Every structure is written in C-alpha cells, then in structure tokens.
Amino acid sequence: MIDYDHLMSYPIPEVRQSYGPRETAFYALSIGVGHDPMDEADLAFVGAGPLTPFPTLPLVLGHPGFWLARPDTGVDAVRLVHGEQWISLHHQLPPEGTVIGRTRVTGLVDKGEGRGALLYSEKELVDAETGLHYATTGSTIFLRGDGGFGGPEGPVKPAHKLPESAPDMVHETATRPEQALWYRWNGDENPLHLAPAVAAKAGFERPILHGLCTLGIAAHGLVSRLCDGDPARFRGLQARFTATVTPGERLRTEIWRDGSFRTVAVERGVVVIGNGLARVA
C-alpha cells in the first residue's frame, strides 16, 4: 500500500554519471538512428565523423534506475507503465562529460480502488563541474495496481490536443526484434522489457519496448522532418504513451507543422504515442 507522504518525499538518489563518445553514439543507435547508413544527417549522431549528441540523450543520462521497484515505495512495480514524458532543453550537451541527475516526485494522484494512480516526477540534468543546466525532464507513471490509498484525486495534467487536419509530414521506420535488449544498456533495466516471464505476469505476450525508446524513435522523425535534420532547432517535447510496442513492429510518426505529432504501429493501426507536441526554433 502506498503511503502518500512517504512517496512524495521519497529520497531518490542523486546520480553522477560520466559519459563519452561511446555512450553518446550508442544512445542514438539504440533508438534506430543509422538505419539508413547513407543519411549523412544521421551519421553525425552515431560518430561517423564529428559527433553530435542526439537531442533526447538527456532522457537517459543521470537516470536513477528502477527505484520504484524498491519495497519501501509501496508500489506494485510489476504492473506500472510509463504514461507520459516531456523534456525541455536549456543548453546543448557536449559529446562527453560528467553530469548530475537530480530526480524528485512532484505529484501523486489517486484514481481510486481498481483504477490505479498517477505518479509525476521531474529530473534536472546539470554539468557536474559548472552546474550548467542542460535539461529538465518529467514523466508520468501509471501505477496500475495502486489506486485507493486515500490520496488526492488531482490535479491531472491535461493532454495536448492534436489538429483535426491531416498531418503535414510522415516519418516511418522499423524497430528491431532485439531493440529492447539494446536499449536497456542506457540504464533502464525494468524486467518488463527483458524477461518473458515478467512480461507474462504483467499481461503481455512478450517483453515490450521501453516507452522512452519509442519516444526516441518519434523524436528522430521530428528532428529529421520538422527540424530538417538540425538538432539545434529541437527545444523539447511532450507526449502520452497510449499503447505498447512489441520490438520488431514498424512505426510511423505523423507530424504537423505546429509541432503536434503522434506515432502509429503500422501493422496494427494503433496509436502508440499520442497527444504529442514538439517545440522547435
């Protein structure tokens, strides 16, 4: 059972992380950048020449790990799913350095018995030497097995509404069957994405792709299409995870000129990322 006051003030460990060209390039490869080795704009993100960090790299740096699996959180960690994610970029990351990630719980909403709960958190990523603030990221975790603990019923963050017109741009790419096994080395070792037995216990036929990997794939489409391949124009995004992705599925990100976007699992015709909004310069 969740203790509201305890979880709201939970001491999530500060993370100091050094990274270099290997980690920077690997992150880009793990979200599918480089599928087309003839795309020269993409080659900069994977180290074929001067290395440029992909803009969503801050999502995985300074990551506190699967802290919600700790018994003292009171959370049913097997049944939780990533509900929403946002990132705001303040300064360009260098391709190597040392950063500190400071994560805290910012909100907890009780949807009621049998309806689960929402946990909001934020992470600030700063340079370990200078304190330069590179990015702020935030997430909503849907705690499917933890409603009815007597917590507040709101406020619930509103979702961005997509335009009713047809999208202006489309970016389509295939995921790889082993993509979750690659992506986990960015620091997310939730067994839901790795262990068939754990996935089955959570109600899935097989391990599913990390939500942040799916979001990285969508961001690749946004940089390629909305920013004309220029990562400096990408300033952030927000989105809602609306369905799971099985590694190996083909994904299509549909984009509007105002920055709105959604991602569809092509074979199933299911929206897997909805209510998306990117900010570009």
Coordinates of C-alpha atoms in Angstrom, one line a residue:
M1 CA 0.0 0.0 0.0
I2 CA 1.3 3.5 -0.9
D3 CA 2.0 5.9 1.9
Y4 CA 1.3 9.3 0.2
D5 CA 3.6 11.4 2.4
H6 CA 6.4 8.9 2.2
L7 CA 6.3 8.6 -1.6
M8 CA 6.0 12.4 -2.1
S9 CA 9.2 12.9 -0.2
Y10 CA 11.0 9.7 -1.3
P11 CA 14.8 10.2 -1.3
I12 CA 15.6 9.3 -4.9
P13 CA 19.4 9.1 -5.0
E14 CA 21.3 11.8 -6.9
V15 CA 23.2 10.3 -9.9
R16 CA 26.6 11.4 -11.1
Q17 CA 27.4 10.0 -14.5
S18 CA 30.4 10.3 -16.8
Y19 CA 29.7 9.6 -20.4
G20 CA 31.8 9.7 -23.6
P21 CA 31.5 9.2 -27.4
R22 CA 30.7 5.5 -26.9
E23 CA 27.6 6.2 -24.8
T24 CA 26.6 9.2 -26.9
A25 CA 26.7 7.2 -30.2
F26 CA 25.2 4.1 -28.6
Y27 CA 22.1 6.0 -27.5
A28 CA 21.4 7.2 -31.0
L29 CA 21.9 3.7 -32.4
S30 CA 19.6 2.3 -29.7
I31 CA 16.7 4.4 -30.9
G32 CA 17.3 3.4 -34.5
V33 CA 19.4 6.3 -35.8
G34 CA 21.6 5.0 -38.5
H35 CA 19.1 2.6 -40.1
D36 CA 20.0 4.3 -43.3
P37 CA 23.8 4.5 -43.4
M38 CA 23.6 6.8 -46.4
D39 CA 21.7 9.5 -44.5
E40 CA 24.5 12.0 -43.8
A41 CA 22.5 14.0 -41.3
D42 CA 22.1 10.9 -39.1
L43 CA 25.7 9.9 -39.3
A44 CA 26.7 12.8 -37.1
F45 CA 24.7 11.3 -34.2
V46 CA 26.4 7.9 -34.4
G47 CA 30.0 9.0 -34.6
A48 CA 30.7 8.7 -38.4
G49 CA 32.7 12.0 -38.3
P50 CA 32.4 14.8 -35.7
L51 CA 30.0 13.5 -33.0
T52 CA 26.7 15.4 -32.2
P53 CA 24.6 14.2 -29.2
F54 CA 21.0 13.4 -30.2
P55 CA 18.8 15.9 -28.5
T56 CA 16.9 13.4 -26.3
L57 CA 20.0 11.9 -24.8
P58 CA 19.3 13.8 -21.5
L59 CA 16.4 11.4 -21.0
V60 CA 18.8 8.6 -20.1
L61 CA 21.7 10.5 -18.5
G62 CA 21.7 10.8 -14.7
H63 CA 18.8 8.2 -14.6
P64 CA 18.1 7.0 -11.1
G65 CA 17.3 3.4 -12.2
F66 CA 14.2 1.4 -11.4
W67 CA 13.8 3.0 -7.9
L68 CA 10.0 2.3 -7.9
A69 CA 10.8 -1.4 -7.5
R70 CA 12.2 -0.9 -4.0
P71 CA 9.8 -2.5 -1.4
D72 CA 9.7 0.7 0.7
T73 CA 7.9 2.6 -2.0
G74 CA 4.8 0.5 -1.6
V75 CA 4.3 0.3 -5.4
D76 CA 3.3 -2.8 -7.3
A77 CA 6.3 -2.4 -9.7
V78 CA 5.3 -5.3 -12.0
R79 CA 2.1 -3.6 -13.0
L80 CA 3.4 0.0 -13.5
V81 CA 3.6 1.5 -17.0
H82 CA 5.2 4.7 -18.4
G83 CA 2.2 7.0 -19.1
E84 CA 3.7 10.4 -20.3
Q85 CA 7.0 12.0 -20.9
W86 CA 8.3 15.5 -21.5
I87 CA 11.7 17.1 -22.0
S88 CA 12.8 20.8 -22.1
L89 CA 16.3 21.5 -23.4
H90 CA 18.2 24.5 -22.0
H91 CA 21.7 24.1 -23.3
Q92 CA 23.4 21.8 -25.8
L93 CA 25.1 18.7 -24.3
P94 CA 28.7 18.1 -25.2
P95 CA 29.5 14.7 -26.7
E96 CA 31.3 13.7 -23.5
G97 CA 31.4 15.0 -19.9
T98 CA 30.1 14.4 -16.4
V99 CA 26.6 15.2 -15.4
I100 CA 24.4 15.0 -12.3
G101 CA 20.8 14.0 -12.4
R102 CA 18.5 15.1 -9.6
T103 CA 15.1 13.4 -9.6
R104 CA 12.1 14.1 -7.3
V105 CA 8.5 13.2 -7.1
T106 CA 6.3 16.2 -7.9
G107 CA 2.8 14.8 -7.7
L108 CA 0.7 11.7 -6.8
V109 CA -2.9 11.3 -7.9
D110 CA -5.2 8.5 -6.6
K111 CA -7.6 7.5 -9.3
G112 CA -9.5 5.2 -6.9
E113 CA -9.7 1.5 -5.9
G114 CA -9.2 -0.7 -9.0
R115 CA -8.3 2.4 -11.2
G116 CA -4.7 2.9 -10.3
A117 CA -2.7 6.0 -9.5
L118 CA -0.5 8.6 -11.3
L119 CA 3.0 9.5 -10.1
Y120 CA 4.6 12.6 -11.5
S121 CA 8.4 13.2 -11.3
E122 CA 11.0 15.6 -12.7
K123 CA 14.7 15.3 -13.3
E124 CA 17.2 18.2 -13.6
L125 CA 20.3 17.4 -15.5
V126 CA 23.3 19.7 -14.8
D127 CA 27.0 19.7 -15.6
A128 CA 28.9 18.3 -12.6
E129 CA 31.7 20.9 -12.9
T130 CA 30.0 24.1 -13.8
G131 CA 26.4 23.5 -12.7
L132 CA 25.2 24.4 -16.2
H133 CA 21.6 23.3 -16.5
Y134 CA 21.3 21.1 -19.7
A135 CA 17.8 19.9 -19.5
T136 CA 14.7 19.2 -17.4
T137 CA 12.7 16.0 -18.0
G138 CA 9.5 14.8 -16.5
S139 CA 7.4 11.7 -16.5
T140 CA 4.0 10.3 -15.5
I141 CA 4.0 6.7 -14.3
F142 CA 0.7 4.9 -14.3
L143 CA 0.6 2.7 -11.2
R144 CA -2.0 0.2 -12.4
G145 CA -2.1 -1.8 -9.2
D146 CA -2.0 1.0 -6.6
G147 CA -5.3 3.0 -6.5
G148 CA -7.4 3.5 -3.4
F149 CA -4.7 4.6 -0.9
G150 CA -6.6 7.7 0.1
G151 CA -4.5 10.3 -1.8
P152 CA -5.7 13.4 -3.7
E153 CA -7.8 12.9 -6.8
G154 CA -6.0 15.7 -8.8
P155 CA -4.8 17.8 -10.3
V156 CA -4.3 15.7 -13.5
K157 CA -2.2 17.3 -16.2
P158 CA -4.2 17.9 -19.4
A159 CA -3.0 16.3 -22.7
H160 CA -2.2 18.3 -25.8
K161 CA -5.0 18.2 -28.4
L162 CA -3.9 17.2 -31.9
P163 CA -5.1 19.2 -35.0
E164 CA -8.1 17.7 -36.9
S165 CA -6.4 18.1 -40.2
A166 CA -4.2 15.5 -41.9
P167 CA -0.6 15.5 -40.8
D168 CA 1.8 17.6 -42.9
M169 CA 4.8 15.2 -42.7
V170 CA 5.4 11.5 -42.0
H171 CA 8.5 9.6 -40.8
E172 CA 8.4 5.8 -40.9
T173 CA 10.9 3.3 -39.5
A174 CA 11.1 -0.3 -38.5
T175 CA 12.1 -1.4 -34.9
R176 CA 14.3 -4.4 -34.4
P177 CA 13.3 -7.6 -32.6
E178 CA 16.3 -7.2 -30.2
Q179 CA 15.9 -3.4 -29.8
A180 CA 14.7 -3.5 -26.1
L181 CA 17.8 -5.7 -25.3
W182 CA 20.0 -2.9 -26.8
Y183 CA 18.1 0.0 -25.2
R184 CA 18.3 -1.4 -21.7
W185 CA 22.0 -0.6 -21.6
N186 CA 21.1 3.1 -21.5
G187 CA 20.2 2.4 -17.8
D188 CA 16.6 1.1 -17.9
E189 CA 16.7 -2.4 -16.6
N190 CA 12.9 -2.9 -15.9
P191 CA 12.5 -6.6 -16.5
L192 CA 9.2 -6.0 -18.2
H193 CA 11.3 -5.2 -21.3
L194 CA 13.7 -8.1 -20.9
A195 CA 12.2 -11.1 -19.2
P196 CA 9.4 -13.1 -20.9
A197 CA 8.2 -14.4 -17.5
V198 CA 7.9 -11.0 -16.0
A199 CA 6.1 -9.7 -19.2
A200 CA 3.6 -12.6 -19.0
K201 CA 2.9 -11.8 -15.3
A202 CA 2.1 -8.2 -16.3
G203 CA -0.3 -9.4 -19.0
F204 CA 1.9 -9.2 -22.1
E205 CA 2.6 -12.0 -24.6
R206 CA 6.3 -11.0 -24.7
P207 CA 8.6 -8.2 -23.4
I208 CA 7.6 -4.8 -24.7
L209 CA 9.7 -1.9 -26.0
H210 CA 10.7 0.8 -23.5
G211 CA 8.4 3.8 -23.8
L212 CA 11.5 6.1 -23.9
C213 CA 12.9 4.1 -26.8
T214 CA 9.6 4.6 -28.7
L215 CA 9.7 8.3 -27.9
G216 CA 13.3 8.5 -29.1
I217 CA 12.2 6.9 -32.4
A218 CA 9.5 9.6 -32.7
A219 CA 12.0 12.3 -31.8
H220 CA 14.2 11.1 -34.6
G221 CA 11.3 11.7 -37.0
L222 CA 10.8 15.1 -35.6
V223 CA 14.4 16.2 -36.0
S224 CA 14.5 14.7 -39.5
R225 CA 11.3 16.2 -40.8
L226 CA 10.3 19.1 -38.6
C227 CA 13.8 20.4 -38.0
D228 CA 15.3 19.5 -41.4
G229 CA 17.9 17.4 -39.6
D230 CA 19.2 20.3 -37.5
P231 CA 19.3 19.2 -33.8
A232 CA 19.9 22.7 -32.6
R233 CA 16.4 23.6 -33.6
F234 CA 14.9 21.0 -31.3
R235 CA 13.9 22.5 -28.0
G236 CA 11.8 19.8 -26.3
L237 CA 8.6 17.8 -26.5
Q238 CA 5.7 16.3 -24.5
A239 CA 3.7 13.2 -25.3
R240 CA 1.5 10.4 -23.9
F241 CA 2.1 6.7 -24.3
T242 CA -1.2 5.3 -25.5
A243 CA -0.3 1.7 -26.3
T244 CA 2.7 -0.7 -26.0
V245 CA 5.1 -1.5 -28.8
T246 CA 6.5 -5.0 -29.5
P247 CA 10.1 -5.0 -30.7
G248 CA 10.0 -5.7 -34.5
E249 CA 7.0 -3.6 -35.3
R250 CA 7.1 -0.8 -37.8
L251 CA 6.3 2.7 -36.5
R252 CA 5.0 5.8 -38.4
T253 CA 5.3 9.2 -36.8
E254 CA 2.8 11.7 -38.2
I255 CA 3.8 15.4 -37.8
W256 CA 2.0 18.7 -38.1
R257 CA 3.9 22.0 -38.8
D258 CA 2.8 23.4 -35.4
G259 CA 4.8 20.6 -33.7
S260 CA 1.9 18.3 -33.0
F261 CA 2.7 14.6 -33.6
R262 CA 1.6 11.0 -32.9
T263 CA 3.2 7.6 -33.6
V264 CA 1.3 4.7 -35.0
A265 CA 2.2 0.9 -35.0
V266 CA 1.7 0.4 -38.7
E267 CA 0.7 -3.3 -38.8
R268 CA -1.9 -2.9 -36.1
G269 CA -3.1 0.6 -37.0
V270 CA -2.8 1.5 -33.3
V271 CA -1.6 4.9 -31.9
V272 CA 1.3 4.2 -29.5
I273 CA 2.3 7.8 -28.8
G274 CA -0.5 10.3 -28.8
N275 CA -1.1 14.0 -27.9
G276 CA 2.5 14.9 -28.8
L277 CA 3.8 18.4 -29.1
A278 CA 7.4 19.3 -30.1
R279 CA 9.0 22.7 -29.6
V280 CA 11.4 23.9 -32.3
A281 CA 13.2 27.1 -33.1

